[in-house]
Short mmCIF file of C-alpha atoms in Angstrom, two decimals:
data_model
loop_
_atom_site.label_atom_id
_atom_site.label_comp_id
_atom_site.label_asym_id
_atom_site.label_seq_id
_atom_site.Cartn_x
_atom_site.Cartn_y
_atom_site.Cartn_z
CA MET A 1 102.62 61.67 63.16
CA GLU A 2 103.85 65.40 61.84
CA VAL A 3 100.96 65.63 59.61
CA THR A 4 98.62 65.14 62.42
CA ALA A 5 100.66 67.46 64.85
CA ALA A 6 100.48 70.02 62.46
CA LEU A 7 96.78 69.72 61.58
CA ALA A 8 96.23 69.88 65.47
CA ARG A 9 97.97 73.05 65.92
CA LEU A 10 96.42 74.66 63.03
CA GLN A 11 93.20 73.83 64.40
CA ALA A 12 94.06 75.05 67.70
CA GLU A 13 95.15 78.63 65.65
CA SER A 14 91.87 78.74 64.50
CA LYS A 15 90.03 78.79 67.62
CA CYS A 16 89.11 82.35 68.96
CA PRO A 17 90.75 83.19 72.26
CA ILE A 18 87.50 84.26 73.72
CA CYS A 19 84.63 81.61 73.04
CA LEU A 20 87.19 78.93 72.11
CA ASP A 21 85.16 77.87 69.46
CA ASP A 22 86.18 78.19 65.76
CA LEU A 23 86.57 81.84 64.66
CA THR A 24 83.45 83.15 63.13
CA ASP A 25 83.40 86.55 61.02
CA PRO A 26 87.22 86.91 62.36
CA VAL A 27 88.48 90.32 62.67
CA THR A 28 91.99 91.32 63.84
CA ILE A 29 93.12 93.89 66.37
CA GLU A 30 96.09 96.41 66.34
CA CYS A 31 98.10 93.82 68.22
CA GLY A 32 97.69 91.18 65.43
CA HIS A 33 95.56 89.14 67.54
CA ASN A 34 92.39 87.55 66.12
CA PHE A 35 89.05 87.01 67.36
CA CYS A 36 85.01 86.68 66.27
CA ARG A 37 83.57 89.79 65.69
CA SER A 38 80.85 89.61 67.97
CA CYS A 39 83.44 88.24 70.75
CA ILE A 40 85.61 91.49 70.58
CA GLN A 41 82.55 93.66 70.23
CA GLN A 42 80.83 91.98 73.56
CA THR A 43 84.33 91.99 75.30
CA TRP A 44 84.65 95.82 74.78
CA ALA A 45 81.14 96.83 75.03
CA ASP A 46 81.32 98.44 78.48
CA LEU A 47 84.94 100.06 78.02
CA GLN A 48 85.04 103.96 77.20
CA GLU A 49 88.93 104.82 77.64
CA MET A 50 91.07 101.69 77.25
CA PHE A 51 90.54 98.98 75.18
CA PRO A 52 93.01 96.15 76.42
CA CYS A 53 93.62 93.07 73.90
CA PRO A 54 91.99 89.86 75.77
CA VAL A 55 95.34 88.18 75.05
CA CYS A 56 98.49 90.31 75.68
CA ARG A 57 96.67 93.13 77.34
CA HIS A 58 97.85 95.55 74.52
CA PRO A 59 95.74 98.73 74.88
CA CYS A 60 94.02 99.44 71.37
CA GLU A 61 92.85 103.02 70.28
CA GLU A 62 89.11 103.05 70.26
CA GLY A 63 88.11 99.73 69.84
CA TYR A 64 89.55 99.36 66.51
CA PHE A 65 89.61 96.20 64.84
CA ARG A 66 89.49 95.32 60.63
CA SER A 67 87.74 92.02 59.07
CA ASN A 68 90.10 89.23 57.85
CA THR A 69 88.16 87.16 55.42
CA GLN A 70 91.33 85.25 54.21
CA LEU A 71 91.71 83.79 57.71
CA GLY A 72 87.82 82.65 57.55
CA ARG A 73 88.32 80.61 54.63
CA MET A 74 91.65 79.15 55.90
CA ILE A 75 89.62 77.98 58.87
CA GLU A 76 87.17 76.53 56.60
CA ILE A 77 89.85 74.64 54.78
CA ALA A 78 91.65 73.32 58.10
CA LYS A 79 88.06 71.93 59.24
CA GLN A 80 87.65 69.96 55.95
CA LEU A 81 91.24 68.76 56.16
CA HIS A 82 91.07 67.56 60.06
CA ILE A 83 87.63 65.64 59.51
CA SER A 84 88.94 63.63 56.34
CA ARG A 85 92.44 62.89 58.38
CA GLY A 86 90.27 61.87 61.17
CA LYS A 87 88.43 59.42 59.22
CA ARG A 88 91.30 57.82 57.49
CA LYS A 89 93.47 57.48 60.81
CA ARG A 90 90.32 55.45 62.31
CA GLN A 91 89.95 53.26 59.23
CA GLU A 92 93.51 52.34 58.93
CA LYS A 93 94.57 52.06 62.76
CA THR A 94 94.54 48.86 64.58
CA ASN A 95 94.69 49.23 68.28
CA LEU A 96 96.57 46.27 70.29
CA CYS A 97 97.53 45.30 73.71
CA GLU A 98 101.41 46.24 74.28
CA LYS A 99 101.31 43.10 76.63
CA HIS A 100 99.20 40.56 74.96
CA LYS A 101 99.17 41.52 71.54
CA GLU A 102 95.49 41.54 71.46
CA VAL A 103 92.94 43.93 70.32
CA LEU A 104 91.92 46.65 72.85
CA THR A 105 88.39 46.06 73.26
CA LEU A 106 87.52 46.97 77.17
CA PHE A 107 87.97 50.04 79.37
CA CYS A 108 88.63 50.01 83.32
CA GLU A 109 86.85 52.51 85.10
CA GLU A 110 88.87 52.28 87.85
CA ASP A 111 92.23 52.97 86.49
CA LEU A 112 91.09 54.51 83.18
CA GLU A 113 93.12 52.28 80.97
CA LEU A 114 92.25 50.47 78.11
CA LEU A 115 92.29 46.72 78.32
CA CYS A 116 92.14 43.67 76.12
CA PRO A 117 90.21 40.63 77.19
CA LEU A 118 93.41 38.61 78.55
CA CYS A 119 93.92 41.91 80.59
CA THR A 120 90.67 41.65 82.65
CA ARG A 121 92.09 38.21 84.20
CA LEU A 122 94.98 39.72 85.67
CA SER A 123 94.84 40.54 89.55
CA ASP A 124 95.22 44.49 88.80
CA HIS A 125 91.67 44.35 87.15
CA GLN A 126 89.86 41.41 88.29
CA LEU A 127 87.65 43.40 90.75
CA HIS A 128 87.42 46.71 88.80
CA HIS A 129 84.40 47.69 86.81
CA VAL A 130 85.21 47.06 83.24
CA MET A 131 83.15 48.12 79.92
CA THR A 132 83.47 47.98 76.37
CA ILE A 133 85.02 50.65 74.74
CA GLU A 134 82.00 51.77 72.80
CA LYS A 135 80.04 52.05 76.38
CA ALA A 136 82.92 53.86 78.07
CA ALA A 137 83.55 56.32 75.12
CA SER A 138 80.03 57.49 75.36
CA HIS A 139 79.70 57.70 78.79
CA HIS A 140 83.11 59.83 78.90
CA ARG A 141 81.74 61.99 76.06
CA VAL A 142 78.79 62.69 78.24
CA LYS A 143 81.03 63.61 80.89
CA LEU A 144 83.16 65.89 79.08
CA ARG A 145 80.16 67.70 77.79
CA SER A 146 79.65 68.53 81.45
CA TYR A 147 82.93 70.44 81.58
CA ILE A 148 82.06 73.02 79.23
CA LYS A 149 79.61 74.85 80.58
CA PRO A 150 80.98 75.53 84.21
CA LEU A 151 84.72 75.91 82.61
CA LYS A 152 82.92 78.67 80.23
CA LYS A 153 81.27 80.20 83.12
CA GLN A 154 84.56 80.33 85.13
CA LEU A 155 86.23 81.90 82.08
CA GLN A 156 83.55 84.54 82.29
CA SER A 157 83.90 84.84 85.58
CA VAL A 158 87.71 85.54 85.66
CA GLN A 159 87.45 87.85 82.45
CA GLN A 160 85.17 90.17 84.30
CA LEU A 161 87.42 89.72 87.36
CA ILE A 162 90.34 91.13 85.20
CA THR A 163 88.15 93.88 83.80
CA ILE A 164 87.44 94.91 87.48
CA GLN A 165 90.87 94.47 88.70
CA ASN A 166 91.98 96.90 85.59
CA LYS A 167 89.84 99.42 86.95
CA LYS A 168 91.86 99.14 90.62
CA PRO A 169 94.75 101.24 89.55
CA LEU A 170 92.45 104.21 89.19
CA GLU A 171 90.45 103.54 91.95
CA LEU A 172 94.15 103.59 93.61
CA ARG A 173 95.10 106.42 92.46
CA GLU A 174 91.67 108.12 93.92
CA LYS A 175 92.24 106.91 97.26
CA VAL A 176 95.86 108.09 97.38
CA GLU A 177 94.97 111.54 95.78
CA LYS A 178 92.11 111.52 98.63
CA GLN A 179 94.55 110.58 101.54
CA ARG A 180 97.19 113.19 100.11
CA GLN A 181 94.62 115.87 100.09
CA LYS A 182 93.75 115.18 103.92
CA LEU A 183 97.56 115.25 104.95
CA LEU A 184 97.85 118.63 103.13
CA SER A 185 94.95 119.64 105.14
CA GLU A 186 96.91 118.82 107.98
CA PHE A 187 100.12 120.44 107.10
CA LYS A 188 98.94 123.59 106.20
CA TYR A 189 98.44 124.57 109.75
CA LEU A 190 102.26 124.06 110.52
CA ASN A 191 105.36 125.96 109.71
CA GLN A 192 108.41 125.48 107.69
CA PHE A 193 109.56 123.11 110.65
CA LEU A 194 107.32 120.25 109.05
CA GLU A 195 108.18 120.55 105.35
CA GLN A 196 110.89 117.93 105.68
CA GLU A 197 108.10 115.46 107.12
CA GLN A 198 105.72 116.25 104.20
CA GLN A 199 108.04 115.30 101.96
CA ALA A 200 108.79 112.03 103.69
CA ALA A 201 105.27 111.23 103.80
CA PHE A 202 104.75 111.94 100.29
CA SER A 203 107.63 109.43 99.58
CA ARG A 204 106.29 106.77 101.72
CA LEU A 205 103.09 106.99 100.16
CA ALA A 206 103.98 107.15 96.58
CA ALA A 207 106.22 104.04 97.56
CA GLU A 208 103.07 102.40 98.91
CA GLU A 209 101.11 103.29 95.77
CA LYS A 210 104.14 101.94 93.60
CA ASN A 211 104.45 98.62 95.33
CA ILE A 212 100.16 98.01 95.59
CA GLU A 213 100.11 98.80 91.76
CA GLN A 214 102.98 96.08 91.25
CA LYS A 215 100.98 93.60 93.25
CA LEU A 216 98.02 94.61 91.32
CA ARG A 217 99.92 94.03 88.02
CA GLU A 218 100.94 90.61 89.08
CA ASN A 219 97.60 89.74 90.26
CA ILE A 220 95.99 90.63 87.12
CA ALA A 221 99.09 88.49 85.59
CA ASP A 222 98.27 85.50 87.74
CA PHE A 223 94.26 85.93 86.29
CA SER A 224 95.54 86.27 82.76
CA ASN A 225 97.62 83.02 83.05
CA TYR A 226 94.90 81.28 84.82
CA VAL A 227 92.60 82.37 81.79
CA HIS A 228 95.25 81.09 79.46
CA THR A 229 95.07 77.58 81.40
CA LEU A 230 91.40 77.49 81.16
CA LYS A 231 91.27 78.18 77.63
CA SER A 232 93.62 75.39 77.43
CA LEU A 233 91.60 73.01 79.20
CA LEU A 234 88.61 74.04 77.03
CA SER A 235 90.74 73.48 73.80
CA LYS A 236 91.40 70.00 75.22
CA VAL A 237 87.75 69.30 75.71
CA ALA A 238 87.19 70.29 72.10
CA GLU A 239 90.34 68.32 70.73
CA HIS A 240 89.37 65.24 72.90
CA ARG A 241 85.68 64.86 71.75
CA VAL A 242 86.81 64.49 68.14
CA LEU A 243 88.99 61.81 68.97
CA SER A 244 88.19 58.04 68.65
CA GLU A 245 87.06 55.76 71.44
CA VAL A 246 90.61 54.47 71.75
CA GLU A 247 92.59 57.68 71.32
CA LEU A 248 89.93 59.40 73.85
CA LEU A 249 90.25 56.87 76.53
CA SER A 250 93.84 56.95 76.39
CA GLU A 251 94.01 60.56 77.13
CA ILE A 252 91.10 60.90 79.58
CA LYS A 253 93.42 59.94 82.74
CA HIS A 254 95.58 62.80 81.79
CA PHE A 255 92.84 65.23 81.27
CA TYR A 256 91.35 64.89 84.43
CA LYS A 257 94.28 64.97 86.39
CA LYS A 258 95.28 68.19 84.65
CA SER A 259 91.58 69.44 85.08
CA ASP A 260 91.47 68.94 88.95
CA SER A 261 94.87 70.31 89.92
CA GLU A 262 94.07 73.90 88.41
CA VAL A 263 93.29 76.32 90.88
CA SER A 264 92.36 79.96 90.60
CA PRO A 265 94.42 82.58 91.98
CA PRO A 266 93.40 84.62 94.84
CA ILE A 267 92.07 88.10 94.46
CA PHE A 268 94.33 91.01 95.52
CA SER A 269 92.19 93.84 97.14
CA VAL A 270 93.79 97.21 97.76
CA HIS A 271 94.01 98.50 101.27
CA LEU A 272 96.26 101.82 101.55
CA ARG A 273 97.38 102.11 105.19
CA ARG A 274 96.99 105.15 107.19
CA GLU A 275 100.07 107.56 106.44
CA ALA A 276 101.85 108.23 110.01
CA CYS A 277 103.33 111.74 110.33
CA ASN A 278 105.18 113.81 112.89
CA PHE A 279 102.90 116.83 113.81
CA PRO A 280 104.65 118.54 117.00
CA PRO A 281 102.22 120.14 119.21
CA GLN A 282 104.22 123.18 119.85
CA PHE A 283 103.00 125.01 116.76
CA SER A 284 99.19 126.78 116.15
CA ALA A 285 97.60 123.64 115.38
CA LEU A 286 98.14 122.62 119.20
CA GLN A 287 94.39 122.47 119.85
CA ARG A 288 93.43 120.72 117.06
CA ILE A 289 95.73 117.84 117.15
CA ILE A 290 94.94 117.50 120.88
CA ARG A 291 91.41 117.18 119.94
CA GLU A 292 91.85 114.88 117.40
CA PHE A 293 94.30 112.58 119.32
CA ASN A 294 93.77 113.10 122.92
CA GLU A 295 93.11 109.81 124.91
CA ASP A 296 91.51 109.29 128.29
CA VAL A 297 94.50 107.58 130.35
CA ILE A 298 93.47 105.92 133.69
CA LEU A 299 96.05 104.31 136.17
CA ASP A 300 95.65 100.36 136.78
CA PRO A 301 95.66 99.66 140.48
CA GLU A 302 96.88 95.94 139.66
CA THR A 303 99.97 97.11 138.52
CA ALA A 304 100.71 99.71 141.31
CA HIS A 305 103.77 99.54 143.60
CA PRO A 306 102.44 98.68 147.31
CA ASN A 307 103.52 102.39 148.29
CA LEU A 308 101.39 103.84 145.93
CA LEU A 309 97.96 104.89 146.46
CA VAL A 310 95.94 105.26 143.27
CA SER A 311 92.57 107.42 143.90
CA LYS A 312 89.34 106.04 143.07
CA ASN A 313 88.76 107.70 139.55
CA LYS A 314 92.01 106.19 138.86
CA THR A 315 93.51 109.75 137.61
CA CYS A 316 95.97 110.41 140.16
CA VAL A 317 98.35 108.68 141.98
CA ARG A 318 100.54 109.26 145.18
CA TYR A 319 103.56 107.93 147.31
CA SER A 320 102.59 106.64 150.85
CA LYS A 321 105.37 105.53 153.44
CA ARG A 322 103.10 103.02 154.32
CA LYS A 323 102.86 99.99 152.16
CA GLN A 324 99.43 98.88 151.28
CA LYS A 325 97.88 95.27 151.59
CA VAL A 326 97.33 94.43 148.06
CA SER A 327 97.01 90.99 146.15
CA ASN A 328 100.40 89.69 144.84
CA LEU A 329 99.91 89.74 141.15
CA SER A 330 102.64 88.90 138.64
CA LYS A 331 102.04 92.04 136.58
CA ARG A 332 102.52 94.50 139.89
CA PHE A 333 105.88 96.52 140.44
CA THR A 334 107.62 95.30 143.55
CA ALA A 335 111.15 97.00 143.50
CA HIS A 336 110.34 100.56 142.78
CA PRO A 337 107.25 102.86 143.01
CA VAL A 338 105.61 102.38 139.36
CA VAL A 339 102.06 102.27 138.09
CA LEU A 340 101.10 101.58 134.30
CA GLY A 341 98.25 103.55 132.70
CA SER A 342 95.39 102.04 130.37
CA PRO A 343 94.78 101.58 127.48
CA ASP A 344 97.29 99.92 126.06
CA PHE A 345 98.58 101.33 122.42
CA GLU A 346 99.18 99.21 119.45
CA SER A 347 99.02 101.81 116.38
CA GLY A 348 97.81 105.37 115.71
CA ARG A 349 98.62 108.65 117.25
CA HIS A 350 97.48 109.58 121.17
CA PHE A 351 97.96 112.55 123.44
CA TRP A 352 97.54 113.11 127.00
CA GLU A 353 99.04 115.14 129.90
CA VAL A 354 100.11 114.84 133.04
CA GLN A 355 100.40 117.10 136.15
CA VAL A 356 103.66 116.38 137.72
CA GLY A 357 104.20 119.49 140.03
CA ASP A 358 107.79 120.87 140.54
CA LYS A 359 109.16 118.46 143.14
CA ALA A 360 111.30 115.72 142.46
CA GLU A 361 111.31 112.80 141.82
CA TRP A 362 109.17 111.49 139.00
CA ALA A 363 109.36 109.76 135.77
CA ILE A 364 106.61 109.57 132.97
CA GLY A 365 106.27 107.88 129.28
CA ILE A 366 105.71 104.51 128.36
CA CYS A 367 106.95 101.12 128.22
CA LYS A 368 106.43 97.68 126.60
CA GLY A 369 102.94 96.10 127.69
CA TYR A 370 104.76 93.00 128.84
CA LEU A 371 107.86 94.06 130.92
CA SER A 372 109.89 91.11 132.31
CA SER A 373 110.56 90.55 135.91
CA ARG A 374 114.20 91.68 135.41
CA ALA A 375 113.18 94.68 133.76
CA ARG A 376 110.66 95.59 136.50
CA ARG A 377 113.26 95.51 139.04
CA SER A 378 115.72 97.62 136.96
CA SER A 379 116.17 101.20 138.04
CA ILE A 380 116.58 101.84 134.23
CA PRO A 381 114.25 99.40 132.63
CA GLN A 382 114.71 98.38 129.02
CA GLY A 383 111.58 98.61 126.96
CA CYS A 384 110.82 102.18 128.55
CA TRP A 385 111.07 105.52 126.81
CA ARG A 386 110.45 107.98 129.49
CA LEU A 387 111.24 111.66 130.98
CA VAL A 388 112.75 111.92 134.52
CA LEU A 389 113.01 114.87 136.92
CA ARG A 390 115.55 114.22 139.69
CA ASP A 391 117.00 117.03 142.00
CA SER A 392 120.29 117.37 139.44
CA GLY A 393 117.36 118.09 136.59
CA TYR A 394 115.70 116.59 133.60
CA GLU A 395 116.82 113.30 132.15
CA ALA A 396 115.55 111.47 128.84
CA PRO A 397 118.66 108.91 128.00
CA GLY A 398 118.48 108.30 124.15
CA ALA A 399 116.00 111.16 123.40
CA ASP A 400 116.68 114.20 121.19
CA PRO A 401 117.98 116.80 121.96
CA ALA A 402 120.57 115.93 124.68
CA PRO A 403 121.14 117.35 126.97
CA LEU A 404 117.78 118.56 128.29
CA GLN A 405 117.67 122.35 128.52
CA LEU A 406 114.28 123.77 130.07
CA GLU A 407 114.03 127.65 130.69
CA VAL A 408 111.42 126.87 133.03
CA ARG A 409 110.30 123.77 135.34
CA ALA A 410 107.52 122.06 133.82
CA ARG A 411 104.52 121.71 135.98
CA ARG A 412 102.33 119.93 133.15
CA VAL A 413 103.70 117.67 130.55
CA GLY A 414 102.03 116.46 127.50
CA MET A 415 102.87 113.17 125.69
CA PHE A 416 102.24 112.74 122.10
CA LEU A 417 102.83 109.37 120.78
CA ASP A 418 102.85 108.40 117.17
CA TYR A 419 103.13 104.38 117.13
CA GLU A 420 103.60 103.71 113.20
CA LEU A 421 106.41 106.77 112.95
CA GLY A 422 108.24 105.37 116.23
CA GLU A 423 108.03 108.55 117.87
CA LEU A 424 107.09 109.59 121.67
CA SER A 425 107.41 113.63 122.04
CA PHE A 426 107.28 115.48 125.35
CA TYR A 427 105.85 119.14 125.82
CA CYS A 428 105.85 121.39 128.61
CA MET A 429 102.69 122.73 129.03
CA PRO A 430 100.76 125.51 128.47
CA GLU A 431 104.10 127.22 127.41
CA LYS A 432 103.85 124.73 124.20
CA SER A 433 107.64 124.30 124.20
CA HIS A 434 109.20 121.01 123.07
CA ILE A 435 111.05 118.99 125.57
CA CYS A 436 112.63 115.97 123.90
CA THR A 437 111.63 113.42 121.33
CA PHE A 438 112.36 109.71 121.42
CA ARG A 439 112.76 107.78 117.88
CA ASP A 440 112.49 103.96 117.92
CA THR A 441 110.79 101.09 116.36
CA PHE A 442 107.59 99.81 118.40
CA PHE A 443 106.41 96.24 118.75
CA GLY A 444 103.59 95.07 120.44
CA PRO A 445 101.35 96.68 122.92
CA LEU A 446 102.73 100.18 125.12
CA ARG A 447 101.50 101.13 128.12
CA PRO A 448 101.58 104.68 129.83
CA TYR A 449 104.50 104.77 132.66
CA PHE A 450 104.23 106.70 135.88
CA TYR A 451 107.13 106.53 138.61
CA VAL A 452 106.76 108.47 141.94
CA GLY A 453 109.18 109.11 144.08
CA PRO A 454 108.89 109.62 147.73
CA ASP A 455 109.60 113.22 147.63
CA SER A 456 107.39 113.84 144.65
CA GLU A 457 103.73 115.71 144.19
CA PRO A 458 101.12 113.54 143.44
CA LEU A 459 101.00 112.97 139.77
CA LYS A 460 97.51 113.71 137.96
CA ILE A 461 95.98 112.72 134.48
CA ARG A 462 94.40 115.83 133.37
CA ALA A 463 90.74 114.68 131.83
CA GLU A 464 90.89 117.93 129.91
CA THR A 465 93.78 118.86 127.91
CA ASN A 466 93.02 122.68 126.96
CA SER A 467 95.62 124.46 125.73
CA GLU A 468 95.92 128.07 127.54
#
């Protein structure tokens, strides 16, 4: 048995890792692995800068390899030893049924098991399709032959995928560089205040690049392991084809089970998320940022408190002492004079401007798209980020800076939401002065929020936000 196993290992080692046939005109590359000359030339044919080993991925310089004639002679000797050993074993071996001690002459197609004539009388095989081992072996040799072409085709496809995935790091670097340049073009309009944000953005981008590269390496490793699996299956096919009928049929059940259980790993695709950065619009880039991120916000009458009147164009809301006859909808505010705006914000950057006047009291900001009934009844609802004007002055609990200090009373307020960065900033327009900024982690949809007190002037959403 030891000699047989040694010969099997020797024969396996004499196979080309690419074509899985016996090495022909073998060559050795820099890392020490051996291949057919034609196979390695074909594998490296389309490469220019890197020449990775198909087995260990070691990068070889300029596709260098050298002939290994001594290995070629050893392969020929191994072939002769294997053939003579196989003939001798077939002549010497007598196959007996372990249960009945009868010669195994039959094969059960349902259970893929060798049988003696007495085994067919058992209930386990009486209704099964049984044939002679010669006929069964012939059938399964033909069936094994059908595995060769699809397995080789699958192997070629996976190797092509690995080549493609090896190019992904370069594509990733190009995408990262393109996005880095775009970020730089935005940062150049801002002053030293944004330098810290710039470095933070690059750090996140570098971390994402590192993370994606790691996933790419893992994906390539998965495919490399799958290549080894496919090669192992092909090697098993080659080994099984030269076995005797009994040996073949004894092992065929395990081969089919192993072949059917192998699944190709999924292909990892590079998707670089858009980097989110904080660009306070009180600097010279205000017009550019407003032009790029301005949103057409409108009011949603179905959420309006009965004492609020929403204009026909849905851009103005005022308080009325007379309650309106409105439908009793679950999303309507009934405890406080509040109305929500549209659209919902679930990502990205958004800017809109509201004319608030100079009379108390009002509140504007954003809130969660789905507020609970309890939050709707509360005067300080959870899930809201808002700037409030009361007789005592401006309030923005949880915002920075605190307390708020405005040199002039804001008649127009701009709001800049950066969803991914988790920031909502308020600006006194058109003075371009920063009022405050909320910092939090946002989940789910957010909606513009408007509170109109009994003595407040109408709140108007400005359709055109030109910085004056």
